[in-house]
Tab-separated table of C-alpha atoms and ligand atoms in Angstrom:
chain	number	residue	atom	x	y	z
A	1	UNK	CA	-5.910	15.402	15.050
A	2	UNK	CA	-4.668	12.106	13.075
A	3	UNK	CA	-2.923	13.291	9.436
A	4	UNK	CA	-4.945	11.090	7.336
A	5	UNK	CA	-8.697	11.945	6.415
A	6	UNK	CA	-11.874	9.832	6.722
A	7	UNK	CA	-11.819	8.532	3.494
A	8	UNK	CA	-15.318	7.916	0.707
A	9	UNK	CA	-16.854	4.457	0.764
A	10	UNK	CA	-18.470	4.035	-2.393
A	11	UNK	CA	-20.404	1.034	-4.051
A	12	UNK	CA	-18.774	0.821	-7.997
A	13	UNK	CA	-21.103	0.370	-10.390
A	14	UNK	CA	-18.830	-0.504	-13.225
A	15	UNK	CA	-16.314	-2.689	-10.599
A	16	UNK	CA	-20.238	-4.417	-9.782
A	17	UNK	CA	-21.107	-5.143	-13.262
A	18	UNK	CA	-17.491	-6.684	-14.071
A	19	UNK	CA	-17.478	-9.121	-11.311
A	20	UNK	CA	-21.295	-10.007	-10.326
A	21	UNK	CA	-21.584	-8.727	-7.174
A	22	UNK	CA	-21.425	-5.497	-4.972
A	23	UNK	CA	-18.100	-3.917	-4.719
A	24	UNK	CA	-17.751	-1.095	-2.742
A	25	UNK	CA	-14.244	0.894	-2.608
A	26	UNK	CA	-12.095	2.312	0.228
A	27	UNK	CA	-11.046	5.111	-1.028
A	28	UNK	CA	-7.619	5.315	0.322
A	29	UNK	CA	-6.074	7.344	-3.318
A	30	UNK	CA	-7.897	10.269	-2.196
A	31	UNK	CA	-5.647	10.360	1.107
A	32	UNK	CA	-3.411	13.962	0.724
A	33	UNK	CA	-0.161	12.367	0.282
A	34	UNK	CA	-2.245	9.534	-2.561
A	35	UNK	CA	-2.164	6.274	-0.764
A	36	UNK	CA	-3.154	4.467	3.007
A	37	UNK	CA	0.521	4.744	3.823
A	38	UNK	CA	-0.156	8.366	5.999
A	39	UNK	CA	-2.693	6.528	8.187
A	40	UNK	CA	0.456	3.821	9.778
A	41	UNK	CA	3.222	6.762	8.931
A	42	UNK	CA	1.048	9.117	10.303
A	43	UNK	CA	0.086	7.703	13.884
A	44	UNK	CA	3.954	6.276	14.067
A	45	UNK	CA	5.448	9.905	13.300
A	46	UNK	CA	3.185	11.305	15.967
A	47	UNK	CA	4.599	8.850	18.203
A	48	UNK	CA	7.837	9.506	18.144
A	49	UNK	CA	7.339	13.159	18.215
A	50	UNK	CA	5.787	12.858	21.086
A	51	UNK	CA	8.943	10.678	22.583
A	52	UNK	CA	10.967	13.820	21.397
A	53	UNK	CA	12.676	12.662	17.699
A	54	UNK	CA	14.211	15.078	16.316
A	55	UNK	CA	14.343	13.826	12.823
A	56	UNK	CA	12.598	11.023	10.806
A	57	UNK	CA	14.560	9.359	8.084
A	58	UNK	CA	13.202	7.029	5.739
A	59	UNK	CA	14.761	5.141	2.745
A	60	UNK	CA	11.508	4.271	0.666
A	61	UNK	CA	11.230	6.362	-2.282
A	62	UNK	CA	7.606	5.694	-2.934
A	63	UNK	CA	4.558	6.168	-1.046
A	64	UNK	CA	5.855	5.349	2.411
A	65	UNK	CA	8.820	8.378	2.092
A	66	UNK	CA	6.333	11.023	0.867
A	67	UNK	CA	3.949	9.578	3.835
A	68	UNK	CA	6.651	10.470	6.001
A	69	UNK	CA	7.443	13.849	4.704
A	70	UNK	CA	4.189	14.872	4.554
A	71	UNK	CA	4.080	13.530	8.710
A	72	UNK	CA	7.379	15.368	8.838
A	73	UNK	CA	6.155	18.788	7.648
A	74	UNK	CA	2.987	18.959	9.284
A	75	UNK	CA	4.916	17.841	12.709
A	76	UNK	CA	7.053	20.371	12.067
A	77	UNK	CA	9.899	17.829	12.297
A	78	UNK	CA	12.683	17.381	9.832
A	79	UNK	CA	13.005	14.537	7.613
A	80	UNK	CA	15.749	12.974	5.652
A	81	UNK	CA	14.711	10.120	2.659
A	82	UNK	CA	17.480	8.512	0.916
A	83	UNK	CA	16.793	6.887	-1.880
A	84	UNK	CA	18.705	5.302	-4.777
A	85	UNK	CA	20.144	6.866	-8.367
A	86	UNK	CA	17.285	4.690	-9.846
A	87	UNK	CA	14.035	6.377	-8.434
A	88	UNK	CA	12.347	8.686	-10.556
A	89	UNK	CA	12.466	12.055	-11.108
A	90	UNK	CA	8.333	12.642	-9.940
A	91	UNK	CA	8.885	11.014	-6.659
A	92	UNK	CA	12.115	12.841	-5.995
A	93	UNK	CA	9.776	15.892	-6.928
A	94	UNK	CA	6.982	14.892	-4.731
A	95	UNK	CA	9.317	14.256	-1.501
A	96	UNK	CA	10.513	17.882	-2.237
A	97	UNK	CA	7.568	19.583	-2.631
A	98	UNK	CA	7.109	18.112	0.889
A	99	UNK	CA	9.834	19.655	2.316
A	100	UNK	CA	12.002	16.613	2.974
A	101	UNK	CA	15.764	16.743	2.685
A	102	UNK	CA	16.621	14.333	-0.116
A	103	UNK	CA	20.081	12.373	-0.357
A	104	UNK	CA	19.879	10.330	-3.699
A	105	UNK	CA	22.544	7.172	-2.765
A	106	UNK	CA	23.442	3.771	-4.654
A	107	UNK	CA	22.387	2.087	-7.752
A	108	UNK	CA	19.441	-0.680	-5.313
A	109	UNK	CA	17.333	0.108	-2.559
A	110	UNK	CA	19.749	-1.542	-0.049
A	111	UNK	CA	22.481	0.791	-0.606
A	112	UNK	CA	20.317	3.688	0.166
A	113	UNK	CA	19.075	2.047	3.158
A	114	UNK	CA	22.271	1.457	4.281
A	115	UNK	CA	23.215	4.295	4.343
A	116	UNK	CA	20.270	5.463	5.723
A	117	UNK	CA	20.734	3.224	8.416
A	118	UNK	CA	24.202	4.293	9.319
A	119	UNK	CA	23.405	7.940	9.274
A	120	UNK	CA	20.932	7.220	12.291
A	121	UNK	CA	22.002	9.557	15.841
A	122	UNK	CA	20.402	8.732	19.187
A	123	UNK	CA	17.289	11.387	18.352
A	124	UNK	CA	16.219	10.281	14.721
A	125	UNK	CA	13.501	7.828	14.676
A	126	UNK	CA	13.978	5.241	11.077
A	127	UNK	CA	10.632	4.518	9.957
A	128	UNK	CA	10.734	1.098	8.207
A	129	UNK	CA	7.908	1.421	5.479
A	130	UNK	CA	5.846	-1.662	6.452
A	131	UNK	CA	7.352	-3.401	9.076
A	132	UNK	CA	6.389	-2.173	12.583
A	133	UNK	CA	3.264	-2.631	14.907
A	134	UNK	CA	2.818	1.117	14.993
A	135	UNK	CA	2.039	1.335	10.932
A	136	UNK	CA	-0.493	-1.578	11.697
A	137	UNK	CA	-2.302	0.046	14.090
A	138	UNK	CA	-2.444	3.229	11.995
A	139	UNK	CA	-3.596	1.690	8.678
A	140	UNK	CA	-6.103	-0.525	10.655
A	141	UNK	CA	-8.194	2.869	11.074
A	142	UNK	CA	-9.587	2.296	7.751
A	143	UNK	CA	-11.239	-0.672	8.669
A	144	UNK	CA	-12.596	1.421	12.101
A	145	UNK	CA	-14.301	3.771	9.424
A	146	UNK	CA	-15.732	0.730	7.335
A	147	UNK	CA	-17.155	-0.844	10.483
A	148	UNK	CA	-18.767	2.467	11.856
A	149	UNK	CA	-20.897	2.349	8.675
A	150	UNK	CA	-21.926	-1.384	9.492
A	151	UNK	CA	-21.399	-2.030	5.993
A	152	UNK	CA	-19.509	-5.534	6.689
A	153	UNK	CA	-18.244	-6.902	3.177
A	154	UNK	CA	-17.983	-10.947	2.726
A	155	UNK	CA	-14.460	-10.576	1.492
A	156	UNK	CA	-11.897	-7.642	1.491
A	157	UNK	CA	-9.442	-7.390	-1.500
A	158	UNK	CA	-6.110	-5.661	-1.158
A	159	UNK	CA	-2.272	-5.557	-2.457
A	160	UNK	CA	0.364	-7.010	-1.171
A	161	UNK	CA	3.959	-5.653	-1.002
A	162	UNK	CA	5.650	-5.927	2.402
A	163	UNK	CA	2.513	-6.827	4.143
A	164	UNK	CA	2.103	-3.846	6.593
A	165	UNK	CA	-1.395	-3.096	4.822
A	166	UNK	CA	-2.764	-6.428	5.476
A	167	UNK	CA	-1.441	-6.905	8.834
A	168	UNK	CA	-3.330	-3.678	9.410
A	169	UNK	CA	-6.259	-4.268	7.511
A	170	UNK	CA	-6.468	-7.739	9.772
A	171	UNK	CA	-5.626	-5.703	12.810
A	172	UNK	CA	-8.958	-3.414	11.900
A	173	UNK	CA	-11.071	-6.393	11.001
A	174	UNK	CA	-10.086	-8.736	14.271
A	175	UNK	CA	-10.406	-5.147	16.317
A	176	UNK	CA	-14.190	-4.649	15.155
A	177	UNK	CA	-14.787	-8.243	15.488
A	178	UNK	CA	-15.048	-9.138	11.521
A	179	UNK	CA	-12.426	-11.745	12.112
A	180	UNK	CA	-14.123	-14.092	10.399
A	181	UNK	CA	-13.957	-11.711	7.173
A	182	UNK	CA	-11.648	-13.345	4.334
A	183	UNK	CA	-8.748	-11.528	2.682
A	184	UNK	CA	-7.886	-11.551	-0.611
A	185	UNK	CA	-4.306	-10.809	-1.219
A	186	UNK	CA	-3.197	-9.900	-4.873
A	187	UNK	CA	0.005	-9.305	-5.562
A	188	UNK	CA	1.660	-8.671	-9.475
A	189	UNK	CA	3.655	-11.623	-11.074
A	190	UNK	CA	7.629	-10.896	-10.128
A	191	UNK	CA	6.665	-9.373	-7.189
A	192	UNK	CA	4.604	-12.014	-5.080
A	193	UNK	CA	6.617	-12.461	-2.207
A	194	UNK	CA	3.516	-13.588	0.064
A	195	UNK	CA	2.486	-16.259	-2.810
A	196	UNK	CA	5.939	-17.389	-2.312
A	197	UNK	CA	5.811	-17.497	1.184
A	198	UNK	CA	2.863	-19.202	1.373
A	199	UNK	CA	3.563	-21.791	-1.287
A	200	UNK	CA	7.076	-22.669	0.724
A	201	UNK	CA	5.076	-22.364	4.110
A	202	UNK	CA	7.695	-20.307	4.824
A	203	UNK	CA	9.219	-16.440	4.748
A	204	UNK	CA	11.127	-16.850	1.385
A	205	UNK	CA	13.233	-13.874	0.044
A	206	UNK	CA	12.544	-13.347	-3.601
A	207	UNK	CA	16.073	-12.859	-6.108
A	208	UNK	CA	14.582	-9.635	-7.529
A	209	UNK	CA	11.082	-8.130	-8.057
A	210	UNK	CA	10.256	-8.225	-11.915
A	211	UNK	CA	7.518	-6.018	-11.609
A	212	UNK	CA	6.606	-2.479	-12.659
A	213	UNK	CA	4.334	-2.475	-9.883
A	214	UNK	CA	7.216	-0.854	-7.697
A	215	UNK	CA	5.114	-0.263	-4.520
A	216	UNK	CA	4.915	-3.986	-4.101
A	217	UNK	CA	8.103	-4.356	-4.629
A	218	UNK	CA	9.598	-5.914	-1.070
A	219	UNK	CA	11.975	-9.300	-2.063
A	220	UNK	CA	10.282	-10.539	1.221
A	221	UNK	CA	7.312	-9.979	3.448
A	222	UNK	CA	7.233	-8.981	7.206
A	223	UNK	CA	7.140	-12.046	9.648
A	224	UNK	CA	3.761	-10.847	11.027
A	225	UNK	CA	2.094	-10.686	7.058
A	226	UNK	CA	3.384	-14.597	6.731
A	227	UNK	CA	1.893	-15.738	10.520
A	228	UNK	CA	-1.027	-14.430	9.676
A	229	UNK	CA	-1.276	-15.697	6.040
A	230	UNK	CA	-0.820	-18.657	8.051
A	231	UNK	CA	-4.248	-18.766	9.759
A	232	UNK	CA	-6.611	-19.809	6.746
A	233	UNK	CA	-7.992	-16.248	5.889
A	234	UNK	CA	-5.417	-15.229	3.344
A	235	UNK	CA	-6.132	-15.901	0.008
A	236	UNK	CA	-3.153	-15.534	-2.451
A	237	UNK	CA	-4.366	-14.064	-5.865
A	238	UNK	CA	-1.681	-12.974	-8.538
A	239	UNK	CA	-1.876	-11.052	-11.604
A	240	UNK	CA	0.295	-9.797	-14.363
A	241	UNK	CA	1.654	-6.956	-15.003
A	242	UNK	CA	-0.398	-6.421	-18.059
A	243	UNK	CA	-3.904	-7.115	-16.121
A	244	UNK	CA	-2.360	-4.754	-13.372
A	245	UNK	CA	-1.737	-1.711	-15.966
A	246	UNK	CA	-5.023	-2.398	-17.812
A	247	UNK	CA	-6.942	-2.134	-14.594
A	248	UNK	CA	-5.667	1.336	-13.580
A	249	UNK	CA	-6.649	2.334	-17.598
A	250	UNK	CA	-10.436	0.898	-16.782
A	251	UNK	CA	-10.586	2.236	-13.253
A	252	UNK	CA	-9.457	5.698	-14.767
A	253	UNK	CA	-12.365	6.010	-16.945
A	254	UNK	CA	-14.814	3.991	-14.224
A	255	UNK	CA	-14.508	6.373	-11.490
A	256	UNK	CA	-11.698	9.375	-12.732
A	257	UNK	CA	-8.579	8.018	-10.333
A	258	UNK	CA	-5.648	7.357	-11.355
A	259	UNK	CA	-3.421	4.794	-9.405
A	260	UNK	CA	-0.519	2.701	-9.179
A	261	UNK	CA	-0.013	-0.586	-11.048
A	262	UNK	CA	0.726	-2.176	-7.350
A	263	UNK	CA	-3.257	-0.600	-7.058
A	264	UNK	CA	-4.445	-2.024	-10.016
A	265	UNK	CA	-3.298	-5.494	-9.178
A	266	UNK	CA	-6.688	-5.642	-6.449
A	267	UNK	CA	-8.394	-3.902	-9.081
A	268	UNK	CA	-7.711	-6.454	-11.361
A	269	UNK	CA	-9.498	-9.194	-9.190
A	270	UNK	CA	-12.746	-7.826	-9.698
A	271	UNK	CA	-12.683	-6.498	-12.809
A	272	UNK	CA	-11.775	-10.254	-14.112
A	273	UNK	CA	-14.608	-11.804	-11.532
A	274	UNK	CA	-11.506	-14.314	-10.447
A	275	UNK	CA	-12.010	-17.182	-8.866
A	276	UNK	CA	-10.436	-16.196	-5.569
A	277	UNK	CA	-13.834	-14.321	-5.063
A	278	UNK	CA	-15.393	-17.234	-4.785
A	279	UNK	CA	-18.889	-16.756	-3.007
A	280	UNK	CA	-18.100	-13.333	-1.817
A	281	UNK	CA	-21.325	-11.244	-2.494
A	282	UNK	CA	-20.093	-8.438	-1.179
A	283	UNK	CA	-16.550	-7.532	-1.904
A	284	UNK	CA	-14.480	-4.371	-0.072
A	285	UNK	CA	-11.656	-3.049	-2.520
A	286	UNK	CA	-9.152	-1.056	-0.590
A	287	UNK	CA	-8.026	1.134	-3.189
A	288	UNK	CA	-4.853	1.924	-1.772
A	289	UNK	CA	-3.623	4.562	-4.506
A	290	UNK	CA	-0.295	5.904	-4.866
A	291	UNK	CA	1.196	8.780	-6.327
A	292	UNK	CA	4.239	7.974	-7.800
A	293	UNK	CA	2.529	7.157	-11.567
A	294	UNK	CA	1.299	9.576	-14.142
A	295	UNK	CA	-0.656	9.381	-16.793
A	296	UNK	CA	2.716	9.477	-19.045
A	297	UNK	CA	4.366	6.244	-16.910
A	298	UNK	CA	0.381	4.349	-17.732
A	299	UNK	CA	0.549	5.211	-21.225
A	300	UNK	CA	4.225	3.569	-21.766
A	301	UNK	CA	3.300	0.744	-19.612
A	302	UNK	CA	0.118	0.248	-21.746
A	303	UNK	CA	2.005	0.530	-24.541
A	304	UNK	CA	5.147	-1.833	-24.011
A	305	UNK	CA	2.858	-4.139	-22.401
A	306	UNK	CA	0.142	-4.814	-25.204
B	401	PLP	C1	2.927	0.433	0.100
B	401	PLP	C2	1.895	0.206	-0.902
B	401	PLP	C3	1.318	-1.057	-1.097
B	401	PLP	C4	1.732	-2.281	-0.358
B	401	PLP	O1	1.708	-2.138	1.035
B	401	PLP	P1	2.547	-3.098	1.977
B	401	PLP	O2	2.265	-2.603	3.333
B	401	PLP	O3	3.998	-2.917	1.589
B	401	PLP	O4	2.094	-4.475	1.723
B	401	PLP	C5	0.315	-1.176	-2.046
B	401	PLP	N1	-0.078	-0.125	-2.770
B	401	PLP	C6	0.446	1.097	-2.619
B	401	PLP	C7	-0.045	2.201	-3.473
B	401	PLP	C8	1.450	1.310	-1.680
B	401	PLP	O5	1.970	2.519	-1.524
């Protein structure tokens, strides 16, 4: 039995309306642990179970650490996520309520990581949060359900952080022969690490991430998200922060969901009818959730950014 659920694909009426055309919606908020990150974390935990680790230990403090735990407890395997001084106090809550053992280290990601990294013994298996052909796999599932429906969209719109989503979400199309299916990849403003890539034609690391859109947060994106931007089906789309924020408000009132910013930044595509949709008449939104934002964080976001 796989960890994530078949998720709802729905047609939006109000996403329709905004941008001209039929949207339909992957419904990947409504997975338990709130986001598509349990479908990759998921199959990869199993798989190392089943090579006999012990322990998983993650260092990601958002979605892909309470993906793990989640894995973790229902494996019945421990799990250790180390994350730094600066994450909040909900996702520290959320990785306990899943029963993970929770070392708060360093001021930055990369001090937690390292010593994440260092605390690794021969029967731990590390589970990088998007970087590693097993997540792919996993999250291209969603695309398996999509494709069982024969509902093919003309263009599927997703975010970006590290890339392990749309290296999966490629994975799913090329595996149910939709290859020929367009990606649109939005990303926030101060957090585009693709668009960077893509504009050097090259894997660039960003100096920081500017974004509150945390979950896309990675300074650079995995080798296998650049190749493949490099084929001609990646479109690069940003957005700001502001259009980001205002497009989880809208969507909460449009279909009673409340997501991440690094959510609302695909959300935002549609609901401004960009041009990256181009022809598109039928658009796929994976609406990849996330759990670490409340309704408190979206108000003070709204706020600060009007
Ligand atoms: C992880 C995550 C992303 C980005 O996924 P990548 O695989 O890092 O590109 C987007 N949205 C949410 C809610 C996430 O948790």
């Amino acid at each position: 039995m796989p960890l994530h659920i078949h998720t709802p694909l729905i047609e939006s009426t109000p996403l329709s309306l905004a941008a001209g055309r039929a949207v339909w919606l992957k419904l990947e908020a409504l997975q338990p642990p709130g986001s598509f990150k349990i479908r990759g974390m998921g199959a990869a935990c199993a798989h190392y179970a089943q090579q006999g680790a012990q322990r998983f230990v993650s260092s990601s403090g958002g979605n892909a650490g309470l993906a793990v735990a989640y894995a973790g407890r229902h494996l019945g395997i421990a799990v250790t996520v180390v994350v730094p001084a600066s994450t909040s106090e909900r996702a520290k809550e959320l990785l306990l309520q899943q029963g993970a053992e929770l070392i708060v280290h360093g001021a930055s990601w990369q001090e937690a990581n390292a010593l994440a990294q260092s605390m690794l013994q021969a029967s731990d298996a590390f589970l990088h949060p998007f970087d590693n052909p097993l997540l792919w796999a996993g999250h291209a599932s969603m695309i398996d359900e999509v494709a069982a429906t024969g509902n093919k969209p003309d263009a599927v719109l997703l975010a970006v952080g590290g890339g392990g989503l749309l290296a999966g979400v490629m994975e799913g199309l090329a595996r149910n022969g939709w290859d020929d299916v367009p990606v649109l990849a939005a990303e926030t403003e101060g957090a585009a690490s693709l668009h960077a890539a893509m504009q050097a034609g090259a894997r660039v690391e960003l100096p920081s991430i500017t974004s509150i859109a945390t979950s896309l947060g990675a300074r650079q994106v995995c080798e296998r998200a650049f190749e493949l931007s490099q084929g001609g089906k990646v479109r690069s789309v940003r957005v700001s922060d502001r259009d980001a924020v205002a497009a989880c408000n809208r969507f909460l009132d449009d279909h009673r969901l409340l997501v991440e910013p690094a959510c609302g930044a695909a959300l935002a595509v549609a609901y401004a009818n960009a041009p990256a949709l181009d022809d598109a008449r039928k658009v796929l939104i994976i609406v990849c959730g996330g759990a670490t934002a409340s309704i408190e964080n979206l108000r003070q976001w709204t706020a600060r950014l009007a």
